[in-house]
mmCIF file of C-alpha atoms (C1' of nucleotides) in Angstrom:
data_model
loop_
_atom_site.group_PDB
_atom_site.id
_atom_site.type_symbol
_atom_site.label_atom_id
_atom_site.label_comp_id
_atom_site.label_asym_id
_atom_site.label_seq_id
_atom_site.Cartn_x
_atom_site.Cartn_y
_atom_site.Cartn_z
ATOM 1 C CA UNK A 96 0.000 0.000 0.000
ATOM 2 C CA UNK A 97 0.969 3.439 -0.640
ATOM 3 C CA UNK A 98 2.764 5.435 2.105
ATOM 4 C CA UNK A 99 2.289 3.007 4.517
ATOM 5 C CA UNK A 100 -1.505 3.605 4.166
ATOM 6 C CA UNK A 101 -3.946 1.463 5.371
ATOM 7 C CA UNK A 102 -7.518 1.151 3.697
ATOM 8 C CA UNK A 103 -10.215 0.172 4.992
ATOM 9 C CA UNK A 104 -11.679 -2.701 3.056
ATOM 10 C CA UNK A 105 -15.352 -1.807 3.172
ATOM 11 C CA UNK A 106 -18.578 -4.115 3.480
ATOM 12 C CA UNK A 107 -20.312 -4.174 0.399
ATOM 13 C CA UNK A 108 -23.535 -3.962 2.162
ATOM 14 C CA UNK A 109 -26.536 -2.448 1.314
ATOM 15 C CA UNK A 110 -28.002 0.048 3.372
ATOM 16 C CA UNK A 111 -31.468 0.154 2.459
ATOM 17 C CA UNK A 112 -31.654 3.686 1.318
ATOM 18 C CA UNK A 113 -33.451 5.249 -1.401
ATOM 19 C CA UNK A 114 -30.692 5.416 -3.421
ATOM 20 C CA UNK A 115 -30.417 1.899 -3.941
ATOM 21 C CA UNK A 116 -33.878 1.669 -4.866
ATOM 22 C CA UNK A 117 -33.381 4.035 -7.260
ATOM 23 C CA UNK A 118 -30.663 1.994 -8.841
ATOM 24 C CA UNK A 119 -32.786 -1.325 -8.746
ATOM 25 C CA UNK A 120 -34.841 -0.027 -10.350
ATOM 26 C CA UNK A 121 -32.436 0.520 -13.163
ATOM 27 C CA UNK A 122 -30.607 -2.193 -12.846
ATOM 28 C CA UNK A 123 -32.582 -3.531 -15.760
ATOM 29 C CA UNK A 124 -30.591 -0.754 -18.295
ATOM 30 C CA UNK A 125 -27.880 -2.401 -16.506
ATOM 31 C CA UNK A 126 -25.658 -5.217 -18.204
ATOM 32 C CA UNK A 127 -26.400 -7.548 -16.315
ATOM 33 C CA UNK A 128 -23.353 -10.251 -16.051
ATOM 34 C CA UNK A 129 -24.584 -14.213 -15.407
ATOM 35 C CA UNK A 130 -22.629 -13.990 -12.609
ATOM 36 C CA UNK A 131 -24.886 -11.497 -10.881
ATOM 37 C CA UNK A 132 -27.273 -14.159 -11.228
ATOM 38 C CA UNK A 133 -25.520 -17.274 -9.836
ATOM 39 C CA UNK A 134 -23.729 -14.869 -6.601
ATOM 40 C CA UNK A 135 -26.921 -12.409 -5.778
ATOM 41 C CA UNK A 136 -29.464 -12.968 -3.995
ATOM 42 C CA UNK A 137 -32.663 -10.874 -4.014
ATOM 43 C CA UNK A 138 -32.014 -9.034 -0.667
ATOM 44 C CA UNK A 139 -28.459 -7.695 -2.409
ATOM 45 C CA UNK A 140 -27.364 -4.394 -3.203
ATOM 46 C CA UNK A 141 -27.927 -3.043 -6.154
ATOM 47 C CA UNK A 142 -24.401 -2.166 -6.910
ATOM 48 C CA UNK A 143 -22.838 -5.465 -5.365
ATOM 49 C CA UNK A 144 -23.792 -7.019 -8.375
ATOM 50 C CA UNK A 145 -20.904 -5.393 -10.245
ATOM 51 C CA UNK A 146 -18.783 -4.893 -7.365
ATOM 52 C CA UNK A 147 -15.414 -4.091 -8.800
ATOM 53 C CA UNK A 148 -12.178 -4.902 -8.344
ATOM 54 C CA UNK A 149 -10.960 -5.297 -4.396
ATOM 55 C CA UNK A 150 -8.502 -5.485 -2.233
ATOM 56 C CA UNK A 151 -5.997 -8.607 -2.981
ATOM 57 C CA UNK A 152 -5.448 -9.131 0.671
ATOM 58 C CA UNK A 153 -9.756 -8.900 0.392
ATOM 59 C CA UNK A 154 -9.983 -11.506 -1.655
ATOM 60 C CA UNK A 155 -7.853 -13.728 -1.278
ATOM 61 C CA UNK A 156 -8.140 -13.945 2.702
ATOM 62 C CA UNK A 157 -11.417 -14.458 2.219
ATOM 63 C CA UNK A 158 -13.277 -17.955 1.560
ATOM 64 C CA UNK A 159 -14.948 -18.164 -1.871
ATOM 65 C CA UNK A 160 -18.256 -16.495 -0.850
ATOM 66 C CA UNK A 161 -16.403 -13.338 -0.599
ATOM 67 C CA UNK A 162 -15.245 -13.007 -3.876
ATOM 68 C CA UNK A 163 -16.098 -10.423 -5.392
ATOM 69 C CA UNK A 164 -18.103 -10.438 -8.731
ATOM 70 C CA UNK A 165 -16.755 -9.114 -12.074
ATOM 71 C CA UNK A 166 -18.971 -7.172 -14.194
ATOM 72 C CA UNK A 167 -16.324 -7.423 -17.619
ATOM 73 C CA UNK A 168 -15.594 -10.394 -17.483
ATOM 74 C CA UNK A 169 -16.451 -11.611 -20.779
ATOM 75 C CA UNK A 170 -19.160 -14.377 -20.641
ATOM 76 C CA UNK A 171 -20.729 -14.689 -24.446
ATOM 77 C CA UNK A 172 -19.616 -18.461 -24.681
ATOM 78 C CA UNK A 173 -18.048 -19.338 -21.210
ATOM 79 C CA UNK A 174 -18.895 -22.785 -19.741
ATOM 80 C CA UNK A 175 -17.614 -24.144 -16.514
ATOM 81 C CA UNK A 176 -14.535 -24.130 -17.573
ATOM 82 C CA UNK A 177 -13.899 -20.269 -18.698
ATOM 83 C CA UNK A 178 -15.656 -19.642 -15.122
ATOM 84 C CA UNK A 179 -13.045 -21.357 -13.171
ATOM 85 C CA UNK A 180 -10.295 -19.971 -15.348
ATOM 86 C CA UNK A 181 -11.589 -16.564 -14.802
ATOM 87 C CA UNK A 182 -11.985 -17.184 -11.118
ATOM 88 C CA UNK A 183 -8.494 -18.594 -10.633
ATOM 89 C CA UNK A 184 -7.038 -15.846 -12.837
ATOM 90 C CA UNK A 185 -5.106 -12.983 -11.522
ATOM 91 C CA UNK A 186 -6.830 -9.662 -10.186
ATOM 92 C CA UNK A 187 -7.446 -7.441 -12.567
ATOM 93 C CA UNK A 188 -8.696 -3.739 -12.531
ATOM 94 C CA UNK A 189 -12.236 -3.830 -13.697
ATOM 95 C CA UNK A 190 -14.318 -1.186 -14.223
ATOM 96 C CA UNK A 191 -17.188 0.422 -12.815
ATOM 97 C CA UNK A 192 -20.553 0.339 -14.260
ATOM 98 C CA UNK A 193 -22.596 2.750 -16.078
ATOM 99 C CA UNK A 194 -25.043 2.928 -13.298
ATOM 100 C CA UNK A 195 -22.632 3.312 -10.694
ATOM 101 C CA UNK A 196 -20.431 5.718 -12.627
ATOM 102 C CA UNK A 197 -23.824 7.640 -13.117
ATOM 103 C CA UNK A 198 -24.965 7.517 -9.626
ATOM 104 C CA UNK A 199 -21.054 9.107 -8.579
ATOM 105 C CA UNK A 200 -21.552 11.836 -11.196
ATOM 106 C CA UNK A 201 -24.564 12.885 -9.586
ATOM 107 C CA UNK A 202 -22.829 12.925 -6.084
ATOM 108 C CA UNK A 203 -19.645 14.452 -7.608
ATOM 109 C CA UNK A 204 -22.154 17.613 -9.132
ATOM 110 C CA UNK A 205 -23.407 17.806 -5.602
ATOM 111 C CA UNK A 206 -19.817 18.008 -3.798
ATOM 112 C CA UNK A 207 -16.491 17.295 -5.790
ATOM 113 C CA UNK A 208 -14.872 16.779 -1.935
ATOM 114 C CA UNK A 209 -15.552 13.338 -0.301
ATOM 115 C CA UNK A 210 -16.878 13.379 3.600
ATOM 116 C CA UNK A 211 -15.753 10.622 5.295
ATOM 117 C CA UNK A 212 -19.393 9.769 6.077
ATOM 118 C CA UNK A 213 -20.110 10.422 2.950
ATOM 119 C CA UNK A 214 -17.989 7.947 1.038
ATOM 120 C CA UNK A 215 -18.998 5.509 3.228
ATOM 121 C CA UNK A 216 -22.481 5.988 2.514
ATOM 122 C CA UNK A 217 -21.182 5.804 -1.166
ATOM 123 C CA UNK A 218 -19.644 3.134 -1.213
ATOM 124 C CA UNK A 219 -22.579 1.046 0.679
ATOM 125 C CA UNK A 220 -24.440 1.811 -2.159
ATOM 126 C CA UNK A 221 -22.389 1.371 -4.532
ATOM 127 C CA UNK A 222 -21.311 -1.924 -3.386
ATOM 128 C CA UNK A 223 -17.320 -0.798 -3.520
ATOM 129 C CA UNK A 224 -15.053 0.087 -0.958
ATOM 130 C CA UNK A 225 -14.499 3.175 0.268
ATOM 131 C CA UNK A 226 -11.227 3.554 -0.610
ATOM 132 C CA UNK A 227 -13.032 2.640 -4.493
ATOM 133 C CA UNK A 228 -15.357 5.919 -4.320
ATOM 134 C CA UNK A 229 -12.302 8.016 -2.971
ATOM 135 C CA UNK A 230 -10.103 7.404 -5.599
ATOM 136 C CA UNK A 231 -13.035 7.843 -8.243
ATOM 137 C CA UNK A 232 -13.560 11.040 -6.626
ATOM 138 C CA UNK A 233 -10.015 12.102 -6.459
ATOM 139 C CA UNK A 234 -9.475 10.470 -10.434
ATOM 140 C CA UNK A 235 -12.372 13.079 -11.562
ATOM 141 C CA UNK A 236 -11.650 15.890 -9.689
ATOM 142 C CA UNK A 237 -7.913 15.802 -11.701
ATOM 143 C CA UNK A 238 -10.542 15.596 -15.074
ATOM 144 C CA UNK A 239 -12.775 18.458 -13.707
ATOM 145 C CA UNK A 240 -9.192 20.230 -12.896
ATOM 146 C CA UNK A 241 -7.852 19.534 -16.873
ATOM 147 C CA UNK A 242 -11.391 20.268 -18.263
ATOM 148 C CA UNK A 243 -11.430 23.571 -16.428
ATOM 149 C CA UNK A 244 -7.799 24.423 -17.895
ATOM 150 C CA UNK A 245 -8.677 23.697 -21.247
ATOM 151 C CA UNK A 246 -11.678 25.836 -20.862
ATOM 152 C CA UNK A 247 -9.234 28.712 -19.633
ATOM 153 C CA UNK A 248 -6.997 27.997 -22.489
ATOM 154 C CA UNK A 249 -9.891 28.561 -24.832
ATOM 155 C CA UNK A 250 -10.905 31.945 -23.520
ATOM 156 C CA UNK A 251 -7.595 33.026 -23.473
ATOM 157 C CA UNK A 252 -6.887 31.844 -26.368
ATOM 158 C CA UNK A 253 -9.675 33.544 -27.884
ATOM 159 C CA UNK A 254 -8.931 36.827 -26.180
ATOM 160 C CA UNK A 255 -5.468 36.818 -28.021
ATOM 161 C CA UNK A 256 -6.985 36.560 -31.315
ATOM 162 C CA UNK A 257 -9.423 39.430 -30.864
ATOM 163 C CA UNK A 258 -6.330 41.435 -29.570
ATOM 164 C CA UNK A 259 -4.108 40.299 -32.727
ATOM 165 C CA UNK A 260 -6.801 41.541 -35.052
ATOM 166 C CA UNK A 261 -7.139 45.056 -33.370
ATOM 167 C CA UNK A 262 -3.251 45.296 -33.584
ATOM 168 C CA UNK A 263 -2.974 44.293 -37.122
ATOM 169 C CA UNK A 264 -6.154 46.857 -38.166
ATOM 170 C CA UNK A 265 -4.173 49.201 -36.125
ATOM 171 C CA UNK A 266 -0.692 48.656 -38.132
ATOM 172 C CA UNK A 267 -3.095 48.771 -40.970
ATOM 173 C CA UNK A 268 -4.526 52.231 -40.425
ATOM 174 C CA UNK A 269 -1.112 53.267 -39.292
ATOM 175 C CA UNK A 270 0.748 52.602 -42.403
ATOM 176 C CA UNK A 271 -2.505 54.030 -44.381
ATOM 177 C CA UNK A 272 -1.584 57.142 -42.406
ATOM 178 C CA UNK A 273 2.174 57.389 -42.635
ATOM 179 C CA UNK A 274 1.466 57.147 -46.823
ATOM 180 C CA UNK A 275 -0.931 60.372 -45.883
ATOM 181 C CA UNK A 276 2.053 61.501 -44.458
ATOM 182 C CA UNK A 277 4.600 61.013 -47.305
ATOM 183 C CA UNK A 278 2.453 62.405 -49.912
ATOM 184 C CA UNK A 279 1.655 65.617 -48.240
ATOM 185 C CA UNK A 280 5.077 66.386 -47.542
ATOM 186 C CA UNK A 281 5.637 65.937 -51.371
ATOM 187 C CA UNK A 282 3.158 68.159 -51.747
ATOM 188 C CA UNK A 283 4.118 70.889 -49.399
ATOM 189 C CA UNK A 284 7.765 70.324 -50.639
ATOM 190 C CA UNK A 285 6.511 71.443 -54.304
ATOM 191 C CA UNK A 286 4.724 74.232 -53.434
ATOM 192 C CA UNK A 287 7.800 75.390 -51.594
ATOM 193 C CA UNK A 288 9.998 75.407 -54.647
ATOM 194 C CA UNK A 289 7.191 77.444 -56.575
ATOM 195 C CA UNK A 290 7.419 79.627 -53.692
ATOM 196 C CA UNK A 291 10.607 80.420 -53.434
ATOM 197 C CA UNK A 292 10.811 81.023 -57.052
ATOM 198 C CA UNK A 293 7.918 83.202 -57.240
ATOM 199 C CA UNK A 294 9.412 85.269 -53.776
ATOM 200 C CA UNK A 295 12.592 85.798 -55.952
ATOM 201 C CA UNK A 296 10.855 87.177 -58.632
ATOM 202 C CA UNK A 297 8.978 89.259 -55.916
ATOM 203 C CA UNK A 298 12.423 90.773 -54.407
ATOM 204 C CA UNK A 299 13.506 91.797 -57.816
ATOM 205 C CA UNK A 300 9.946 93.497 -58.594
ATOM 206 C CA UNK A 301 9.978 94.916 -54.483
ATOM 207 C CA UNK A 302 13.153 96.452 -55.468
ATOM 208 C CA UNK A 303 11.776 98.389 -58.318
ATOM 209 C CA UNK A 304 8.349 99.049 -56.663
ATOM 210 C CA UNK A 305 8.749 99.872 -52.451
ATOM 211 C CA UNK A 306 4.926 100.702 -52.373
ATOM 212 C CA UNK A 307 3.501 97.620 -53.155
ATOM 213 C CA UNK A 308 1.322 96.111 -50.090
ATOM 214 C CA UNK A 309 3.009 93.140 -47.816
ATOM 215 C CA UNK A 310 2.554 89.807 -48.807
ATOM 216 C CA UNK A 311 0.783 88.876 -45.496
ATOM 217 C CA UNK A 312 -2.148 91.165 -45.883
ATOM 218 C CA UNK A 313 -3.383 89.181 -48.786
ATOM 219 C CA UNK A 314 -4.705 86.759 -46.264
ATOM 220 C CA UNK A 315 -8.323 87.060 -45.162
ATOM 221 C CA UNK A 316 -8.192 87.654 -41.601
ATOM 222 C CA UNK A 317 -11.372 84.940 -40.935
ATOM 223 C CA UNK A 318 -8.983 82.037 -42.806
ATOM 224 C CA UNK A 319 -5.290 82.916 -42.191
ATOM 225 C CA UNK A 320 -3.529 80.526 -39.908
ATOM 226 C CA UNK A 321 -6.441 79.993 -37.865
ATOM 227 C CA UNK A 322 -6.304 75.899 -38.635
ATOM 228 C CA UNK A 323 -2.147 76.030 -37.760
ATOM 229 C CA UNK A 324 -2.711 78.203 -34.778
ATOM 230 C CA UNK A 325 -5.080 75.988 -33.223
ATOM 231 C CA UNK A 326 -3.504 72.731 -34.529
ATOM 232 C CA UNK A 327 -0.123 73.882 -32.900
ATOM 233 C CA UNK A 328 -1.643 76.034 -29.804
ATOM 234 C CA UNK A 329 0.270 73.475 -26.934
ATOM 235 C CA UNK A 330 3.492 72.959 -28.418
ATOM 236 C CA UNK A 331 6.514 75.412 -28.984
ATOM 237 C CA UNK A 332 6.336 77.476 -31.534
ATOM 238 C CA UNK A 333 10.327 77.992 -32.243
ATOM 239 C CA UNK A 334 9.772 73.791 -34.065
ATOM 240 C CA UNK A 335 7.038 75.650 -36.061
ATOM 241 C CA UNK A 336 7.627 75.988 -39.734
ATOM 242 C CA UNK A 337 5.124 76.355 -42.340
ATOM 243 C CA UNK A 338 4.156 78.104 -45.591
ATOM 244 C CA UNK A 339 1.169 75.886 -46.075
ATOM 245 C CA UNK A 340 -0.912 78.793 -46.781
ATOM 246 C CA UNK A 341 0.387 80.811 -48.871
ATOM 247 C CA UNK A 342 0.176 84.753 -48.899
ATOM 248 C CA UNK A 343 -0.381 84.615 -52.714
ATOM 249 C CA UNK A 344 -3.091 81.909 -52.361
ATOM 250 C CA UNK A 345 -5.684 82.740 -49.270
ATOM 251 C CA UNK A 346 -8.101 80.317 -50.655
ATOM 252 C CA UNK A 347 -5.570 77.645 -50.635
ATOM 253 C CA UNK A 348 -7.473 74.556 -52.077
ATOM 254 C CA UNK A 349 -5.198 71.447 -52.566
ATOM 255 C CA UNK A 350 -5.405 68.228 -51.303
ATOM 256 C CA UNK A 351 -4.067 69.315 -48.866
ATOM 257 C CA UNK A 352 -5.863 72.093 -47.889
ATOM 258 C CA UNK A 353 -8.922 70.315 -48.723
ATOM 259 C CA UNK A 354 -8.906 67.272 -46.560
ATOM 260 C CA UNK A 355 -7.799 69.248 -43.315
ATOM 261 C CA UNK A 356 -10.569 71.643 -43.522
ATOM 262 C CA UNK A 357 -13.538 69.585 -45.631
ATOM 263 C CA UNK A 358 -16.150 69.847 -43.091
ATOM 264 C CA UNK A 359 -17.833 67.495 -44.499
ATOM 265 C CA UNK A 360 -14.983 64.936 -43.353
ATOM 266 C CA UNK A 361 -16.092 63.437 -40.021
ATOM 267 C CA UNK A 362 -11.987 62.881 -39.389
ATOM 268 C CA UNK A 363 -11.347 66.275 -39.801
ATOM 269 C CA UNK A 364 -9.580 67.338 -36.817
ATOM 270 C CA UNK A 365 -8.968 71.133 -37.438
ATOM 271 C CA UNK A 366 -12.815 72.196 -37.471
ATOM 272 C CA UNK A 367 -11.481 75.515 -34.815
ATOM 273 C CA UNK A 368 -14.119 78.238 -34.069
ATOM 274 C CA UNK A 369 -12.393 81.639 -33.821
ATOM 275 C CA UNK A 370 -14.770 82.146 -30.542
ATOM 276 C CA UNK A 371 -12.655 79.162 -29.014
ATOM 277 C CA UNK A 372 -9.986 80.983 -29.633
ATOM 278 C CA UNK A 373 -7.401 82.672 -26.418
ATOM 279 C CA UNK A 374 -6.278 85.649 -26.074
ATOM 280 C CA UNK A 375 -2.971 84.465 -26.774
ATOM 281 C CA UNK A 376 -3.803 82.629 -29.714
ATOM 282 C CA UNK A 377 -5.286 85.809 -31.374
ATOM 283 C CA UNK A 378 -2.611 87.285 -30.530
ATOM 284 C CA UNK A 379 -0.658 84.195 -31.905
ATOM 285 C CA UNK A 380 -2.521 85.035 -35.120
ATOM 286 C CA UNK A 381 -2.324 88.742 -35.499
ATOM 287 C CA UNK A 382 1.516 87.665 -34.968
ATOM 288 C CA UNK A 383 1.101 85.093 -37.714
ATOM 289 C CA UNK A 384 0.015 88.286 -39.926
ATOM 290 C CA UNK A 385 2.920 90.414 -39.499
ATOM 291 C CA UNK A 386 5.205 87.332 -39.273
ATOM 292 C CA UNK A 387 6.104 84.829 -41.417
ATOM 293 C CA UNK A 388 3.455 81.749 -41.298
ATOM 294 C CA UNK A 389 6.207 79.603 -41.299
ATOM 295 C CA UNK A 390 6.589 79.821 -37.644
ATOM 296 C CA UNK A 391 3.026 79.014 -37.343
ATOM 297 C CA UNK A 392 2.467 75.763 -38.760
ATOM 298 C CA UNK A 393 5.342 72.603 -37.128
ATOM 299 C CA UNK A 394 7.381 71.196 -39.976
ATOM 300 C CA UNK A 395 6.132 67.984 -40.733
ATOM 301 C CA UNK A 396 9.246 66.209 -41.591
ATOM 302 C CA UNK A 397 9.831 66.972 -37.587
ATOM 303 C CA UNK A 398 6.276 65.001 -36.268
ATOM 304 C CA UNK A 399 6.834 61.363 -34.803
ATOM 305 C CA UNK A 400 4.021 59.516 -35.837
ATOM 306 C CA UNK A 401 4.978 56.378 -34.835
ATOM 307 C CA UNK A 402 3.541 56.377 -31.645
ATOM 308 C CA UNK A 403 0.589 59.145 -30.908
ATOM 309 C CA UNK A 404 1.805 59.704 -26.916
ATOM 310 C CA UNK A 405 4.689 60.940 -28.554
ATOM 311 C CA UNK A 406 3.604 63.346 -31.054
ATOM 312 C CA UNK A 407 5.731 66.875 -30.586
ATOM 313 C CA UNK A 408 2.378 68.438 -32.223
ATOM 314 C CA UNK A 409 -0.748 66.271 -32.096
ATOM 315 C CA UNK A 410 -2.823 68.299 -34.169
ATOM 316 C CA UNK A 411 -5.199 69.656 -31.034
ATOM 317 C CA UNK A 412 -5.576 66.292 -30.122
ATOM 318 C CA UNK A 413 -4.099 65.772 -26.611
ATOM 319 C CA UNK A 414 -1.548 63.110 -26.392
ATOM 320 C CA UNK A 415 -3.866 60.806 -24.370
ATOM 321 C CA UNK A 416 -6.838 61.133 -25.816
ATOM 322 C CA UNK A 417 -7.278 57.084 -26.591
ATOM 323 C CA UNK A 418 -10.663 57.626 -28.979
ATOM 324 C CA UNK A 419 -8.438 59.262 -31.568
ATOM 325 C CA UNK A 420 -6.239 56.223 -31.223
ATOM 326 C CA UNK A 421 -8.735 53.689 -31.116
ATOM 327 C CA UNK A 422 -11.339 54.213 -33.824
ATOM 328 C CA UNK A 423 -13.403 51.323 -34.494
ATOM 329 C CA UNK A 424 -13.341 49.600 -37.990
ATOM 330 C "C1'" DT B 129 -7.300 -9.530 -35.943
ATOM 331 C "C1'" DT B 130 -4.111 -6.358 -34.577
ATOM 332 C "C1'" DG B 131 -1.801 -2.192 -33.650
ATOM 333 C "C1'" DT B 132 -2.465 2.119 -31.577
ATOM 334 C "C1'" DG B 133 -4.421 5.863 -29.121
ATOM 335 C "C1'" DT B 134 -7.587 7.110 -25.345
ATOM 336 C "C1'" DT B 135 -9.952 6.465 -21.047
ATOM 337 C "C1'" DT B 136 -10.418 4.657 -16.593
ATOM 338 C "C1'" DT B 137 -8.864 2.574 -12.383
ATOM 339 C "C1'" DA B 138 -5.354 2.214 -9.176
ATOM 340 C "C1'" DT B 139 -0.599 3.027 -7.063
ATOM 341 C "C1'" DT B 140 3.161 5.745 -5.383
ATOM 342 C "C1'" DG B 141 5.413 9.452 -3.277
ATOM 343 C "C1'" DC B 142 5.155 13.831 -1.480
ATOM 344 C "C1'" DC B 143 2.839 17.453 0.920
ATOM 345 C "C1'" DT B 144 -0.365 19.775 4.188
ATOM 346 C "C1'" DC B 145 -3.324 19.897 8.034
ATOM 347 C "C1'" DC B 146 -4.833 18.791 12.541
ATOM 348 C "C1'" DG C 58 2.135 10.770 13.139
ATOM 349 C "C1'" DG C 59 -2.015 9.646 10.747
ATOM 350 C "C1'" DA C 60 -5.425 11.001 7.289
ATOM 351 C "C1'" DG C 61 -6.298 12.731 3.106
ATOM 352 C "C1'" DG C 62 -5.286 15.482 -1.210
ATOM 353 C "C1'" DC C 63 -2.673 15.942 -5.381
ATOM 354 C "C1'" DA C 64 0.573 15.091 -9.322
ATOM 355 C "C1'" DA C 65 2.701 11.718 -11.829
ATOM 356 C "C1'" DT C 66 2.482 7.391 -13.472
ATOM 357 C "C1'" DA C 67 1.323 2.399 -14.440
ATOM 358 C "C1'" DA C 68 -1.612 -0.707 -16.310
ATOM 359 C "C1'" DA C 69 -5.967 -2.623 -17.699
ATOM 360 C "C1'" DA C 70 -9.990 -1.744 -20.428
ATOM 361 C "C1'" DC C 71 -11.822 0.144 -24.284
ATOM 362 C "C1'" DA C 72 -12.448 2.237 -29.108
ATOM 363 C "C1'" DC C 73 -11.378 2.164 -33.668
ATOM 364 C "C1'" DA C 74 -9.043 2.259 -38.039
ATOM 365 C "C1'" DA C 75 -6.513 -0.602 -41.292
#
DNA sequence: TTGTGTTTTATTGCCTCC
DNA sequence: GGAGGCAATAAAACACAA
């Protein structure tokens, strides 16, 4: 025995409850071995009829009435002789039957731990020993235990692959953007050239004509700046660089232009109202008029967009603000 | 029928609790 | 120190394809 343990060896009596009525009753869905009716007798238990295996020291100390009865053992063509041979044949595990198995489900849903009392009572009904019913217990409570794990496994599981799928729509989106990126650099790249080339024709023509109005006025005061202003209103102004809108082109209408300010573009993100507007970002804007807009609007090739938390200018949008981030797809 | 994989029953050794 | 639980494992019983 293990550990030095010592097991009881149980009676295989029948107590008389209810339970074993129960299980008569059914004992007719139950195979029913030849056996069960050369050893029972009609004051039996129910179970003892397909008592299982028991203790060697059981039965072998004990004369041939005590021997216990073996539901699988095979008996389509046995005679006298395959009964003998099967009697005088070693021990062998043997397993329970479906009625019993059924009948220590039902206490196992009840209580997965095993009273004392309790597996006593068991195993008088069952017709096994109680150290029979304790291991059966302890066998299914490792099944329950693996069942359970495999269960965890599968929620988990399915938990990562919801997670994957944001992620990769996220990378998606994000790469979608960085092409945004790229091509509106090209395109503010461009119209710097033509710029320049058109303010170097403008020095020669300022030299010969010292009258002529500045370049900044051209701007209507209700459009200049006001999307760069607010775009770039919490970050430092010394990284800002822009020429985006162009003194010689107030109604600036590019792509570029376009898609910031469409407000029929439920991403648009620089929809400003000049009432929102601070002191000190009108004053931001009248200095936009008499300066330079480049140091209104950041320089783009300067923005991180790799990771929004990040972002030197996040385009009003405050660093944390996780629905930006998150939009559904 | 047989080989092989799975399930069930039982053992062993270790650990915890009282 | 004994009782009982658990993990690991053995071994028999069982299922099933080839």
């Amino acid at each position: 025995m293990a550990g030095g343990r010592v097991y009881s060896s149980g009676t295989g009596g029948n107590s008389g409850s209810n339970l074993s009525v129960l299980f008569q009753n059914q004992k007719g869905a139950c195979a029913s071995e030849p056996l069960d009716s050369l050893f029972l007798s009609g004051s039996s238990p129910s179970f003892l009829g397909s008592r299982s295996m028991v203790s060697f020291a059981d039965v072998r100390g004990g004369n041939g009435s005590n021997r216990p009865f073996y539901r699988a053992y095979d008996h389509d063509d046995n005679g006298d002789e395959d009964l003998e041979d099967y009697l005088h044949q070693p021990e062998k595990k043997r397993r329970l039957s479906a009625d019993q198995v059924q009948f220590l489900e039902k206490s196992f849903e009840v209580e997965n731990k095993l009273e004392p009392d309790r597996k006593v009572q068991l195993a008088k009904e069952l017709g096994l020993q109680p150290r029979q019913v304790a291991i059966w217990f302890q066998n299914r409570r490792a099944r329950w235990k693996t069942k359970q794990m495999e269960k965890e496994y599968e929620v988990l599981q399915d938990s990562y692959n919801s997670l994957k799928t944001d992620y990769e729509n996220l990378l998606k989106e994000k790469d979608k953007l960085k092409a945004q990126v790229v091509l509106l650099q090209d395109k503010l790249l461009l119209r710097e050239k033509e710029r320049g080339i058109s303010e170097l024709s403008d020095t020669n023509k300022l030299s010969q004509e010292p009258l002529q109005k500045p370049v900044v006025e051209s701007v209507s005061e209700g459009e200049v700046s006001k999307v760069s202003i607010v775009a770039c209103k919490q970050e430092d102004m010394s990284s800002a660089r822009s020429d985006i809108f162009d003194s010689d082109s107030p109604h600036y209408t590019d792509g570029v232009h376009s898609s910031l300010l469409d407000p029929g573009d439920s991403s648009n993100v620089f929809e400003p109202d000049q009432s929102d507007l601070s002191q000190d970002e009108v004053d931001n804007l009248n200095l936009g008029k008499s300066l330079s807009p480049a140091y209104i609007f950041p320089k783009l090739e300067d923005i991180d967009y790799s990771d929004p938390s990040e972002n030197s200018c996040n385009f009003g949008f405050p660093a944390d603000d996780h629905a930006f981030w998150s939009w559904s797809y």
